[in-house]
C-alpha positions as a Markdown table, in Angstrom:
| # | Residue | x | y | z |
|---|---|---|---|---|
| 1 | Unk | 0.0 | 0.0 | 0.0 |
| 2 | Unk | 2.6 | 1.9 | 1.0 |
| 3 | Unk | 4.7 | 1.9 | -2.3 |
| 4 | Unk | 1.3 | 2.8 | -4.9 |
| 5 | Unk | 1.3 | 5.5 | -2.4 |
| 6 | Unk | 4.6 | 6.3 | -2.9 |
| 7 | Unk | 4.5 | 5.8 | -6.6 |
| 8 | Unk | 1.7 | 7.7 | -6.8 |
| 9 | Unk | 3.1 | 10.7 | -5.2 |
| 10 | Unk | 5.9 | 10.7 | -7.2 |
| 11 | Unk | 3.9 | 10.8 | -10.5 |
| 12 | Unk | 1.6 | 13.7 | -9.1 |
| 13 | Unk | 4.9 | 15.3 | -8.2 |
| 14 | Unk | 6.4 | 14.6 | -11.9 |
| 15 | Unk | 3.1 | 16.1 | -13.7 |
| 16 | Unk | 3.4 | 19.3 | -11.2 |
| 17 | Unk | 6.8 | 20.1 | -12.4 |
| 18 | Unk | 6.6 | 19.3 | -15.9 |
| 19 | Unk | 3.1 | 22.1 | -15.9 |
| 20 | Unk | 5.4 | 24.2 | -13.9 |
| 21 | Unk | 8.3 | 23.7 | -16.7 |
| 22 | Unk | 5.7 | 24.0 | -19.6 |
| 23 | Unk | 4.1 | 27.8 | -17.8 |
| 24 | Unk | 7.7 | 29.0 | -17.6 |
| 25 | Unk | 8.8 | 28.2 | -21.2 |
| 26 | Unk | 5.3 | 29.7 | -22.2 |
| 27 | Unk | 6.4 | 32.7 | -20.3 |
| 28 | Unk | 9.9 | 33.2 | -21.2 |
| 29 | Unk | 8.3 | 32.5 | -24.9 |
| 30 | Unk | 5.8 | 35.2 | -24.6 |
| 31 | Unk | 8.4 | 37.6 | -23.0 |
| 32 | Unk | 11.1 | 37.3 | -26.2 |
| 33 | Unk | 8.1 | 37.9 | -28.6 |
| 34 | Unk | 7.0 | 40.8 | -27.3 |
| 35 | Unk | 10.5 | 42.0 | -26.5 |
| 36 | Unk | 11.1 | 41.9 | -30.1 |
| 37 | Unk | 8.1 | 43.8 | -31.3 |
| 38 | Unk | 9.1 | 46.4 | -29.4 |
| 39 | Unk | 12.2 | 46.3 | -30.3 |
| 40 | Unk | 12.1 | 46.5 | -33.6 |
| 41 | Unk | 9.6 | 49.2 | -33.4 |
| 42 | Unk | 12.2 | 51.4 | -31.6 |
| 43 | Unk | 14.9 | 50.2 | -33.8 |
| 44 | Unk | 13.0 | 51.6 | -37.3 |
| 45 | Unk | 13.6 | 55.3 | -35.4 |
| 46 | Unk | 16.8 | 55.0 | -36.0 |
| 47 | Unk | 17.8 | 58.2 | -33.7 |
| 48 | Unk | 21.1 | 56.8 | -32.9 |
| 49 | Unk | 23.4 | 59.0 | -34.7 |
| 50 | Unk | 20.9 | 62.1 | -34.4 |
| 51 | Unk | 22.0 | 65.7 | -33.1 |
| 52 | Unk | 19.1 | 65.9 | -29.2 |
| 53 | Unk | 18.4 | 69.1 | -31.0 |
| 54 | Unk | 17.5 | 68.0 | -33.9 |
| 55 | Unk | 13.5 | 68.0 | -33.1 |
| 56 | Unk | 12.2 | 68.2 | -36.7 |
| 57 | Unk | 14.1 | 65.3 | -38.2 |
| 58 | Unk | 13.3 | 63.1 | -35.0 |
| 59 | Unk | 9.2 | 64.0 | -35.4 |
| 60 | Unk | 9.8 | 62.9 | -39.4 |
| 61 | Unk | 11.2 | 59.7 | -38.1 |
| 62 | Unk | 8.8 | 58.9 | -35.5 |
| 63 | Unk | 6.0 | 59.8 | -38.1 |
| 64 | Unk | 6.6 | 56.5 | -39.4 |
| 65 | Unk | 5.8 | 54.6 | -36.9 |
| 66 | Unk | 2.4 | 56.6 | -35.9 |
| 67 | Unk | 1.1 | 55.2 | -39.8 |
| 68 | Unk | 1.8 | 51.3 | -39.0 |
| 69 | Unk | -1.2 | 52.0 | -36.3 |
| 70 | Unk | -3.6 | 54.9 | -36.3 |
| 71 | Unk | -4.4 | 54.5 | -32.5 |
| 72 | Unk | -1.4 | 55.5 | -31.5 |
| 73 | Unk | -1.2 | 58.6 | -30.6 |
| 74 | Unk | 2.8 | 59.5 | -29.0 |
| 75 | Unk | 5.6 | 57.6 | -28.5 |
| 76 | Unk | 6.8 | 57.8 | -24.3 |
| 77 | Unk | 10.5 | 58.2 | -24.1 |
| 78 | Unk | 13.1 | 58.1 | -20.7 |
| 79 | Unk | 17.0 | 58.6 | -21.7 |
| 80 | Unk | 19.2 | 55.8 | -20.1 |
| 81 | Unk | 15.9 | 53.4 | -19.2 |
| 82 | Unk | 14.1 | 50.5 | -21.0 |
| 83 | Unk | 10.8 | 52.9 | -21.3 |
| 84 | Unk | 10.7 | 53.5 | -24.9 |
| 85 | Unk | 7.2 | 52.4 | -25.9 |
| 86 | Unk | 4.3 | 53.4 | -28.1 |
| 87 | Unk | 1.6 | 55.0 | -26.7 |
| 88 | Unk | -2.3 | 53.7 | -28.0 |
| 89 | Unk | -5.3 | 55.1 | -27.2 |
| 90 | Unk | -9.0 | 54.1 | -28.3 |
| 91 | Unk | -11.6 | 56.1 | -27.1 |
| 92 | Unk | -14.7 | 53.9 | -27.9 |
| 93 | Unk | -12.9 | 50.8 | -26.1 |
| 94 | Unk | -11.4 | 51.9 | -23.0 |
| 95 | Unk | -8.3 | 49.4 | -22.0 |
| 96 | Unk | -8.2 | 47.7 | -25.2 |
| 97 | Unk | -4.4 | 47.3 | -25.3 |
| 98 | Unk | -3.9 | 46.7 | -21.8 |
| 99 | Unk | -3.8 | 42.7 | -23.3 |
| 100 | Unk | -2.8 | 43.6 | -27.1 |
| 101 | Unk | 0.1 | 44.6 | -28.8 |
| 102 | Unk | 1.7 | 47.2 | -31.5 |
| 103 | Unk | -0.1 | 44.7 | -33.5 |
| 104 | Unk | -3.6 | 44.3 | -32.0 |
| 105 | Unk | -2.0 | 40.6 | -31.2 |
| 106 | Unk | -2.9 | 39.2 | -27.6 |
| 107 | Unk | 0.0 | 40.4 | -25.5 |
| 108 | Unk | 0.2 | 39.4 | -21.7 |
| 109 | Unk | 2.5 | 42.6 | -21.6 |
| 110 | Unk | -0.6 | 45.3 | -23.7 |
| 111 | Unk | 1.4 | 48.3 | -24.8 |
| 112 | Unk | 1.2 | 51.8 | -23.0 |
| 113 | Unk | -2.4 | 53.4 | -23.2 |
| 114 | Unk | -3.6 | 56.7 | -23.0 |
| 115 | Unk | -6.5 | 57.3 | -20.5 |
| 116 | Unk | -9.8 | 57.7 | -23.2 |
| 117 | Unk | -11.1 | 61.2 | -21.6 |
| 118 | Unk | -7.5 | 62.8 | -22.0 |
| 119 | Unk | -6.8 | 64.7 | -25.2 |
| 120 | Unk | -3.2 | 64.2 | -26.5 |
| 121 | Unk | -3.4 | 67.9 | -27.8 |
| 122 | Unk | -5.3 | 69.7 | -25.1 |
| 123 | Unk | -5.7 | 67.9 | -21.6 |
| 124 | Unk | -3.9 | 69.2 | -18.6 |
| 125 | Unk | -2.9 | 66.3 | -17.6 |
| 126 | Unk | -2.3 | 62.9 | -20.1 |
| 127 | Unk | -2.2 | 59.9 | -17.6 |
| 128 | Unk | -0.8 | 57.3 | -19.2 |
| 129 | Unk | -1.0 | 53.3 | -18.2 |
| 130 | Unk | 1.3 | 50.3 | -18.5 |
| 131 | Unk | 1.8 | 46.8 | -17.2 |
| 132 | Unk | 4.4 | 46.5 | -14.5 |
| 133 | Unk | 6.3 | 43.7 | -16.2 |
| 134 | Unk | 9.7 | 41.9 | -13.9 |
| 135 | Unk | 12.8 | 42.3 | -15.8 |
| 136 | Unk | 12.1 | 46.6 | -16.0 |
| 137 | Unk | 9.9 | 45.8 | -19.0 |
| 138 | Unk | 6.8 | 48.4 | -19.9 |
| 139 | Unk | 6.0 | 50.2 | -16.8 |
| 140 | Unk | 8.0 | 48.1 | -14.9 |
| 141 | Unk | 11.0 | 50.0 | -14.7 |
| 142 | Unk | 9.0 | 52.8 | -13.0 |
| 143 | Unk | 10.0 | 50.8 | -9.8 |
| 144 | Unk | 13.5 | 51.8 | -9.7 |
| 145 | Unk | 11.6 | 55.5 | -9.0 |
| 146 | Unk | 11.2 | 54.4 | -5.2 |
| 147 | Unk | 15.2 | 55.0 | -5.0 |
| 148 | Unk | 15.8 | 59.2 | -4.9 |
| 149 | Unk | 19.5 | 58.6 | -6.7 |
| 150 | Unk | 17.4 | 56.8 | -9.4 |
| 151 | Unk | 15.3 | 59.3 | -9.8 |
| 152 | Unk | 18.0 | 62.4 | -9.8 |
| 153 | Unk | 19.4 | 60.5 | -12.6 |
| 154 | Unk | 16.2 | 60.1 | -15.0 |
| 155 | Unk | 14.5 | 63.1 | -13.9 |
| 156 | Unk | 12.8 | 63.8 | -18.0 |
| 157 | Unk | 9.9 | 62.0 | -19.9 |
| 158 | Unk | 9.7 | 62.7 | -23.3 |
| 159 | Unk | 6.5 | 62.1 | -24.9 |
| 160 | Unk | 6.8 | 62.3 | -28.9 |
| 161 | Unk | 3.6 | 63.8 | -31.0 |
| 162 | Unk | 2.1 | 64.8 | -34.4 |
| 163 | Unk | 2.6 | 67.8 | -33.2 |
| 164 | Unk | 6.2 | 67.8 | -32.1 |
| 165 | Unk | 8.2 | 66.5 | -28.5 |
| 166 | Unk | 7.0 | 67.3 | -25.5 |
| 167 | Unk | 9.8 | 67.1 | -22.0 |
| 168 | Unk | 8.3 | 67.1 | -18.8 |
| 169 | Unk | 10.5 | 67.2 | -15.5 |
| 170 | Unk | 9.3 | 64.6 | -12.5 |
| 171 | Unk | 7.4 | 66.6 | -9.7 |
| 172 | Unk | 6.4 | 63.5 | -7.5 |
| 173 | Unk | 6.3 | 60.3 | -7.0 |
| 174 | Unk | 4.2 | 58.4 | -5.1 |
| 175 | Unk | 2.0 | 54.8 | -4.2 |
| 176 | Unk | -1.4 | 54.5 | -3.3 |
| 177 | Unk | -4.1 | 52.1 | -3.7 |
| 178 | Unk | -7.2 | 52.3 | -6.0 |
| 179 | Unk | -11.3 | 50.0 | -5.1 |
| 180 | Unk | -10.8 | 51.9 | -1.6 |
| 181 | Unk | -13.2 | 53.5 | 0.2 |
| 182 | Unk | -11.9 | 57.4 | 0.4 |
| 183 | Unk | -9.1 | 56.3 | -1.9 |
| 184 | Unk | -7.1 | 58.8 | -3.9 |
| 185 | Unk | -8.8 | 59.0 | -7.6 |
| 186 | Unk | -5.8 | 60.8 | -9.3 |
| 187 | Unk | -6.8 | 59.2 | -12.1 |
| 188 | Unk | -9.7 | 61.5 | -12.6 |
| 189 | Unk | -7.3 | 64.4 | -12.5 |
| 190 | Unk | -7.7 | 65.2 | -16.5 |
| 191 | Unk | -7.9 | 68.8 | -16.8 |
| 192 | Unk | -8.1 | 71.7 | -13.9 |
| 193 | Unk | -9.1 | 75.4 | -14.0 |
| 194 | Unk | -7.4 | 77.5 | -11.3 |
| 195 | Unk | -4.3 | 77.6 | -9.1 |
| 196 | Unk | -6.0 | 76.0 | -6.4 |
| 197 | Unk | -7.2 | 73.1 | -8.1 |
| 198 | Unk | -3.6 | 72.3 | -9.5 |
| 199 | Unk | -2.0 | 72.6 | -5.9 |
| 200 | Unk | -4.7 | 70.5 | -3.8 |
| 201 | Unk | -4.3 | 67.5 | -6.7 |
| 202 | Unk | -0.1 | 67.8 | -6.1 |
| 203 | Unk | -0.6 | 68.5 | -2.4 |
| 204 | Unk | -2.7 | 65.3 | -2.2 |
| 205 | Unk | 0.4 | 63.6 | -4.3 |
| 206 | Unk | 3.2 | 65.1 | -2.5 |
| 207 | Unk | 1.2 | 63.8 | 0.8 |
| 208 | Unk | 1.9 | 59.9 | -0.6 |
| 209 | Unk | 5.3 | 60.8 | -2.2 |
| 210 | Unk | 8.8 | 58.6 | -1.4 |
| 211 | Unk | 10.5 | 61.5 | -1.0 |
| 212 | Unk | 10.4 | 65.0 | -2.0 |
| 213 | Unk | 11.7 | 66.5 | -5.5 |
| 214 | Unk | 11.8 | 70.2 | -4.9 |
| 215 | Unk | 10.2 | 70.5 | -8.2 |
| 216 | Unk | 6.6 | 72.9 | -8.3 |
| 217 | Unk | 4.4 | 73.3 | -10.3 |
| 218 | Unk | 2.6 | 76.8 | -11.7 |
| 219 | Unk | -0.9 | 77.5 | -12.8 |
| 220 | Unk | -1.3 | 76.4 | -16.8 |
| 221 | Unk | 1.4 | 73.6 | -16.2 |
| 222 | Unk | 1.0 | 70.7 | -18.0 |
| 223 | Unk | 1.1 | 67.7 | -16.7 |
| 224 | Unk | 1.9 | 63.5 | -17.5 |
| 225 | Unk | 1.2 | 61.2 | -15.5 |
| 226 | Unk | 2.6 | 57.3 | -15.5 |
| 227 | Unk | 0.4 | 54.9 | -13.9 |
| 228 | Unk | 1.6 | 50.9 | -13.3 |
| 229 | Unk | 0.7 | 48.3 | -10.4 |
| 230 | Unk | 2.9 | 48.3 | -7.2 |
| 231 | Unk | 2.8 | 45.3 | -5.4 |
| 232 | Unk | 3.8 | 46.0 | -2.1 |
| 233 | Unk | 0.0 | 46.0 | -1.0 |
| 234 | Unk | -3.3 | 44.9 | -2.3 |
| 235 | Unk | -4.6 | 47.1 | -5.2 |
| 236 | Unk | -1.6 | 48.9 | -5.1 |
| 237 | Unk | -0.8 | 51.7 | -7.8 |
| 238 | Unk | 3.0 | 53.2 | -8.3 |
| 239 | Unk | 2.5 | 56.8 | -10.2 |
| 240 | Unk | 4.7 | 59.6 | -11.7 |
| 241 | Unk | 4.0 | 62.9 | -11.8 |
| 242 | Unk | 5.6 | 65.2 | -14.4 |
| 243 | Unk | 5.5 | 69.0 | -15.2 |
| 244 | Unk | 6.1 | 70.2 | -19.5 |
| 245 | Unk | 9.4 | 72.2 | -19.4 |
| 246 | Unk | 8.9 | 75.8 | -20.6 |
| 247 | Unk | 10.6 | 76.0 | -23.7 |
């Protein structure tokens, strides 16, 4: 009795670590796929040997990539980190890419989406979402922002338009949690109207923040905001906060 016992164990055991094998090939799989779409997308820029200052030739360039997909409406850009994405946005289907590629494929990673009641062009503030994938993929790398040195070394986002590229300086950054009772809906922070407004929705920010920037914001700043899980409690959310740099 003893040894079907045994022999069944060791079978149950066996079938458990060949699913487990099969889940982590799927995943590593998955992961090199979608690696390479993006990739390749950032590789057809081509703004390797490109003068920073040279704005107009990098919009022509980046103008390519905005036909392969008619959703997408910027490209999100942070010098010396692995966030370097497309960002999509479709209105009439709110979080369709948060499990689809470039492509429109099924993607367990989604590409970068643009909140639907933000207007590239005219919001105050464009929040922007992203999977937080392990290996500082997507949104993930948004987790090294916890660390202040981190941060004084990638203090720009550049977001990439139609209408030309944007910089925006990091004012905060914060974690919070979202399906809370008297939770903190910055998410719902699209556009404000006065002074007041502007500094109760950064005061409420600042409040949650890892550390403090120094960095303040003016009436008729705009704003971006990055948006990704954080896993250190349930329905946790890590977010950056970004002013545009007056030109």
């Amino acid at each position: 009795m003893k040894k079907v016992l045994y022999i069944i164990l060791t079978i149950a055991l066996i079938g458990i670590m060949l699913i487990s094998a099969i889940n982590i090939f799927k995943n590593l799989t998955e992961d090199k796929k979608q690696e390479k779409v993006y990739s390749e997308l950032s590789k057809s820029i081509s703004l390797e040997n490109q003068q920073e200052n040279n704005e107009e030739q990098q919009s022509e360039d980046y103008s390519n990539v905005f036909k392969l997909n008619t959703d997408m409406v910027a490209w999100l850009k942070i010098e010396g980190t692995n966030i370097n994405y497309p960002v999509m946005q479709t209105p009439q289907k709110p979080d369709y890419y948060i499990n689809k590629n470039f492509y429109k494929q099924p993607s367990s990673w989604g590409t970068p989406y643009l909140e639907e009641e933000c207007d590239i062009n005219s919001s105050s503030n464009l929040i922007i979402y992203g999977h937080h994938i392990n290996n500082n993929k997507m949104f993930g790398e948004l987790e090294n922002y916890k660390n202040k040195k981190y941060y004084n070394d990638h203090k720009v986002i550049k977001l990439i338009t139609q209408s030309g590229i944007r910089a925006y300086e990091i004012v905060t950054v914060f974690k919070t949690t979202v399906y809370e009772e008297n939770e903190f809906k910055y998410y719902e922070f699209i556009n404000y109207k006065t002074q007041e407004q502007l500094n109760t929705f950064i005061n409420q920010c600042e409040s949650k923040a890892f550390y403090n920037t120094g960095v303040n914001c003016t009436e008729g700043d705009k704003l971006i905001t990055l948006s990704t899980c954080e896993y250190s409690s349930k329905n946790g959310r890590l977010v950056v906060v970004a002013r545009a740099l007056k030109r």
